[in-house]
Coordinates of C-alpha atoms and ligand atoms in Angstrom, one line a residue:
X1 CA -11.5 -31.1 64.4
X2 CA -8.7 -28.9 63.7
X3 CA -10.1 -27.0 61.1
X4 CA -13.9 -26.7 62.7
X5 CA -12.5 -25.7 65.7
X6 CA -10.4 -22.5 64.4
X7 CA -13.7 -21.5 62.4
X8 CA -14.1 -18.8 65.0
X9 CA -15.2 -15.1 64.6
X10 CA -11.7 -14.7 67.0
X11 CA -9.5 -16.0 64.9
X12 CA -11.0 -14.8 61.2
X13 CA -10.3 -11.4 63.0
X14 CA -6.7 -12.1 64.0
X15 CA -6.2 -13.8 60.5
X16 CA -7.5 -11.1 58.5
X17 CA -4.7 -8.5 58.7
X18 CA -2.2 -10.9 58.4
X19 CA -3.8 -12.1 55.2
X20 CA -4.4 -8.5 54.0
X21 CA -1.0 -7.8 54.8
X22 CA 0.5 -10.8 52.5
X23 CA -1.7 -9.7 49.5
X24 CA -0.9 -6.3 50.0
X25 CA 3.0 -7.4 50.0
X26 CA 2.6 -9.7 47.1
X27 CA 0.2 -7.5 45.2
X28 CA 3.4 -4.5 44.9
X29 CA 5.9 -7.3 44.0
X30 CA 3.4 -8.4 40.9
X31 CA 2.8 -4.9 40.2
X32 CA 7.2 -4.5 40.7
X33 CA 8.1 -7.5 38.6
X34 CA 5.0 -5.8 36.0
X35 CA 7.5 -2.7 34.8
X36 CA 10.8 -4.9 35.3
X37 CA 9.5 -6.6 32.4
X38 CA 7.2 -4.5 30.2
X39 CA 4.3 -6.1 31.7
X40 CA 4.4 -9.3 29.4
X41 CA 2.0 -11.1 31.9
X42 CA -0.5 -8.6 31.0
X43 CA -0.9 -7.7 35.0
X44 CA -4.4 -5.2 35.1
X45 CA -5.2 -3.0 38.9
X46 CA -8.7 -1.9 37.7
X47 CA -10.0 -4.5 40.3
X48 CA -12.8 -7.0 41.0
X49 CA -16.4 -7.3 40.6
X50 CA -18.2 -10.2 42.4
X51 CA -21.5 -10.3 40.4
X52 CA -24.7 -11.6 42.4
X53 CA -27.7 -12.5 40.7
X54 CA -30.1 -12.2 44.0
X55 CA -30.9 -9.8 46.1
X56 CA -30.4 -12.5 48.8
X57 CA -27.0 -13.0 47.8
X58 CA -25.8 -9.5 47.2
X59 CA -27.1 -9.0 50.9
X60 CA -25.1 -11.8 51.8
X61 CA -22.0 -10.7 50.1
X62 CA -22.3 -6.7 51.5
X63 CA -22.9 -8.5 55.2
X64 CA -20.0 -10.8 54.9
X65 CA -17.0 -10.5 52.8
X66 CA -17.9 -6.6 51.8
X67 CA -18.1 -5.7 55.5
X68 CA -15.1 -7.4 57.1
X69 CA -12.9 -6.6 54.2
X70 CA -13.9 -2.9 54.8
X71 CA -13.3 -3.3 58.6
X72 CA -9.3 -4.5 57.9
X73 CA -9.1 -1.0 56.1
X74 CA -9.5 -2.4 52.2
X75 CA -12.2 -1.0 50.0
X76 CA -14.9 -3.0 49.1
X77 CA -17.8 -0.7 47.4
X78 CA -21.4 -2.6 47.3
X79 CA -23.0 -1.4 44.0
X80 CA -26.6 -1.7 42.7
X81 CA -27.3 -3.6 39.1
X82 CA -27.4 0.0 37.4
X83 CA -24.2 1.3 39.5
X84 CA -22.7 -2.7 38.4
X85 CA -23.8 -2.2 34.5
X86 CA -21.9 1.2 33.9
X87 CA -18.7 -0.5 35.5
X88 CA -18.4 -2.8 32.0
X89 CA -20.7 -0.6 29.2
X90 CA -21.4 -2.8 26.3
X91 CA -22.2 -6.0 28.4
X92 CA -25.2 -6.8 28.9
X93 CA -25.6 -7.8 33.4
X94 CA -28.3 -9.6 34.4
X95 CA -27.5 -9.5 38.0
X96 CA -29.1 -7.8 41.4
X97 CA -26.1 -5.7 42.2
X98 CA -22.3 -6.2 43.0
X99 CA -19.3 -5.8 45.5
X100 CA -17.0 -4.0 43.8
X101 CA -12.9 -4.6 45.4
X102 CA -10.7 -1.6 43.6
X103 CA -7.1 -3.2 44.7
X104 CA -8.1 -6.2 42.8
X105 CA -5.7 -6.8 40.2
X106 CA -5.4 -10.0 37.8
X107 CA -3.0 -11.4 34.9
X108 CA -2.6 -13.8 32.4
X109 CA -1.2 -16.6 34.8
X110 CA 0.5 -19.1 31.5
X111 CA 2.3 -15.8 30.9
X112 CA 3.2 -14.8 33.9
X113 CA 4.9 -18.5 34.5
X114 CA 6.6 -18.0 31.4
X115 CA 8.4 -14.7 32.5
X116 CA 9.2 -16.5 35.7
X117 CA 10.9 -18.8 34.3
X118 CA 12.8 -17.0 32.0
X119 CA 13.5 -14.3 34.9
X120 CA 15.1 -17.3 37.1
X121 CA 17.0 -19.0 34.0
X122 CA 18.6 -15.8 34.2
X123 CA 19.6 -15.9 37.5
X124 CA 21.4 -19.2 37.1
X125 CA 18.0 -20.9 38.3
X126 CA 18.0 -24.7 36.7
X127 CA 14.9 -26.7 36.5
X128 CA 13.8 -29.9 36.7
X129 CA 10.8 -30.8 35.0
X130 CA 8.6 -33.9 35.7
X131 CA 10.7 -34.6 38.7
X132 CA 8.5 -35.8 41.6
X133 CA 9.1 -35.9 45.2
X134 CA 8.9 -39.1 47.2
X135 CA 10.5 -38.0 50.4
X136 CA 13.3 -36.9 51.9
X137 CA 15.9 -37.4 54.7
X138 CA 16.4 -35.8 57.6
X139 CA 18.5 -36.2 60.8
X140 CA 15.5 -35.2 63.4
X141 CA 16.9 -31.2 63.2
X142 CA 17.0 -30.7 59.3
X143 CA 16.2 -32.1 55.7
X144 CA 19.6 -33.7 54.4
X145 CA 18.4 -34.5 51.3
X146 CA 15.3 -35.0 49.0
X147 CA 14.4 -38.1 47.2
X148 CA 12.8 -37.7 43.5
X149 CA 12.1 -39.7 40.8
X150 CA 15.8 -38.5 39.1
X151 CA 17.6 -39.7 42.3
X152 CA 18.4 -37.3 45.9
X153 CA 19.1 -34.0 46.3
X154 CA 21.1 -32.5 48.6
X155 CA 20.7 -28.7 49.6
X156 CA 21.6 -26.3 51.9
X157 CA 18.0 -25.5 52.4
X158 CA 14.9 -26.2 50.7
X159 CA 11.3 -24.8 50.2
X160 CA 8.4 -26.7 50.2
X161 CA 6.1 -25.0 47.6
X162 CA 3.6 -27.8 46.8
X163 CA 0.6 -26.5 47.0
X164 CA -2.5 -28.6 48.8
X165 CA 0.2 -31.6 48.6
X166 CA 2.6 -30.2 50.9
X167 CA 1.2 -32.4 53.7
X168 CA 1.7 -35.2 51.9
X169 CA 5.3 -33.8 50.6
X170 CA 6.9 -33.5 53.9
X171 CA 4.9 -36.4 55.8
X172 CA 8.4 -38.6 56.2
X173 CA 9.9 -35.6 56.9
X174 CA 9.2 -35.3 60.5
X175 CA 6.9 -32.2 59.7
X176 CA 3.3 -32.0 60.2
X177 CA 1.6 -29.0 58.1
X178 CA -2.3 -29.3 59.4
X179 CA -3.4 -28.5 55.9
X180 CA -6.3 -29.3 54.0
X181 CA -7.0 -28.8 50.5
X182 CA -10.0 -27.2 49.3
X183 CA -12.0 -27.5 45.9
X184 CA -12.6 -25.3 42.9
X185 CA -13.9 -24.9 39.6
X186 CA -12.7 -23.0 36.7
X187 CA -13.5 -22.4 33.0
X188 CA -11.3 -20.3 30.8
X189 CA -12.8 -18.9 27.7
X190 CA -11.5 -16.5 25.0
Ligands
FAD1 C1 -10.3 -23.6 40.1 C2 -9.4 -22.7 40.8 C3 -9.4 -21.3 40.5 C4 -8.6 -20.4 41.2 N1 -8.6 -19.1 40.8 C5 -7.8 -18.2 41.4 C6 -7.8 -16.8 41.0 O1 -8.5 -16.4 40.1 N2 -6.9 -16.0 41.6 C7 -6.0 -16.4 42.6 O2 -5.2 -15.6 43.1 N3 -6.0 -17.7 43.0 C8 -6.8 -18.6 42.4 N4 -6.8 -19.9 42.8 C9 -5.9 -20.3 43.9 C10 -4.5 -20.5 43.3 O3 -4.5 -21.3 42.2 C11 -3.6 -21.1 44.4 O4 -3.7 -20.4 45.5 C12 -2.1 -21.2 43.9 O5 -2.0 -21.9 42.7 C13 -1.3 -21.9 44.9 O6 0.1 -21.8 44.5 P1 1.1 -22.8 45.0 O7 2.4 -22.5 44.2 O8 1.2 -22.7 46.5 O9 0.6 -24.2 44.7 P2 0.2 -24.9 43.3 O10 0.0 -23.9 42.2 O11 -0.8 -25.9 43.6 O12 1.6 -25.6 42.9 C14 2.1 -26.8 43.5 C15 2.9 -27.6 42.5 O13 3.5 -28.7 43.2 C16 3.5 -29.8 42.4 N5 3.7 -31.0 43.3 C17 2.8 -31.5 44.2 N6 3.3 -32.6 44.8 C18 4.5 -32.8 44.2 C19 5.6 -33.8 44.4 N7 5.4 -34.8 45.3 N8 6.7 -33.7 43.7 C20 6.8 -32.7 42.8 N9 5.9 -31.7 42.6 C21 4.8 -31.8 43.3 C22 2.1 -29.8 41.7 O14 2.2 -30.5 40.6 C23 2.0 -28.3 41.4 O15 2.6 -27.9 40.2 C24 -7.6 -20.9 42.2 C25 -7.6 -22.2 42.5 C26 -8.4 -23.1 41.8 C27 -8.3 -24.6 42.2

């Protein structure tokens, strides 16, 4: 009930510049951490192309996500199936058109975690793999401690950073994130 009731024109238009704001934030620190490191997570700004095969569907994409990204003041260009083939030469596009996003930026995400990783161990960072979370303590004002599946752990603070679980993660914590997961598909060829 939650969830349908903040599907609202209102609040996708008080959310949007908060969202554009955090990618905009997180997209200089990727692009920061990028030439720290010599780029070894192969980080690329050339943007995104959102390929649509139907007309119907282009026309949906230039109404929708095109328009209101355009209206929070980010560049989304809607381009034509010639305008889309000249964008990657030497590929052959069977499609009706495209939205074209020019901040777009992507990387090599097992590479990135790797520099991560390395970039923490550095910092005196320690890790605990396959260590799971069961639940914590708390004393009705803070988290005392955390209990895993290598015993508690006591902090001076703690983030929460697991993903679609962190419901779950902080249920018999006395917290209550109104989160719910959502579903997606993925295939990674060479
Ligand atoms: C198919 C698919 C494709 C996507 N493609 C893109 C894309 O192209 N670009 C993009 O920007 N985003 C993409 N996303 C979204 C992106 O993956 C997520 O937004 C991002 O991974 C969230 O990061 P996170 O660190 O918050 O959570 P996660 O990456 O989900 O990490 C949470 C971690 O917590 C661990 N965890 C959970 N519960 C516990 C517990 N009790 N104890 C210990 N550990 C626990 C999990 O094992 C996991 O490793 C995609 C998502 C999906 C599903």
């Amino acid at each position: 009930m939650l969830f349908a009731r903040s599907c609202t024109p209102e609040h996708t238009r008080r959310a949007a510049p908060v969202l554009r704001d955090l990618c905009l934030a997180s997209r200089a620190l990727f692009i920061e951490l990028a030439e720290q490191t010599g780029n070894s997570f192969e980080l690329r700004t050339e943007g995104l192309l959102n390929l649509c095969k139907t007309a119907e569907g282009l026309d949906h994409e230039a109404n929708g996500l095109a328009r209101l990204t355009n209206e929070v003041g980010v560049e989304a260009r809607v381009l034509d199936r010639n305008e889309t083939a000249a964008m990657e030469p030497g590929v052959e596009i069977d499609v009706a058109g495209s939205v074209y996003f020019p901040i777009d930026a992507h990387l090599t995400p097992s590479k990135f975690v790797s520099t991560l990783v390395a970039l923490l161990r550095q910092q005196g960072v320690a890790f605990r793999w396959n260590t799971s979370i069961a639940g914590g303590r708390h004393d009705g004002q803070r988290v005392t401690a955390l209990r895993t599946s290598a015993g508690e752990i006591e902090a001076a603070e703690y983030v929460i950073a697991t993903g679609s679980w962190a419901a779950e993660t902080v249920r018999d914590l006395a917290l209550r994130l109104p989160m719910q997961p959502g579903k997606g598909y993925s295939l990674t060829i060479e």
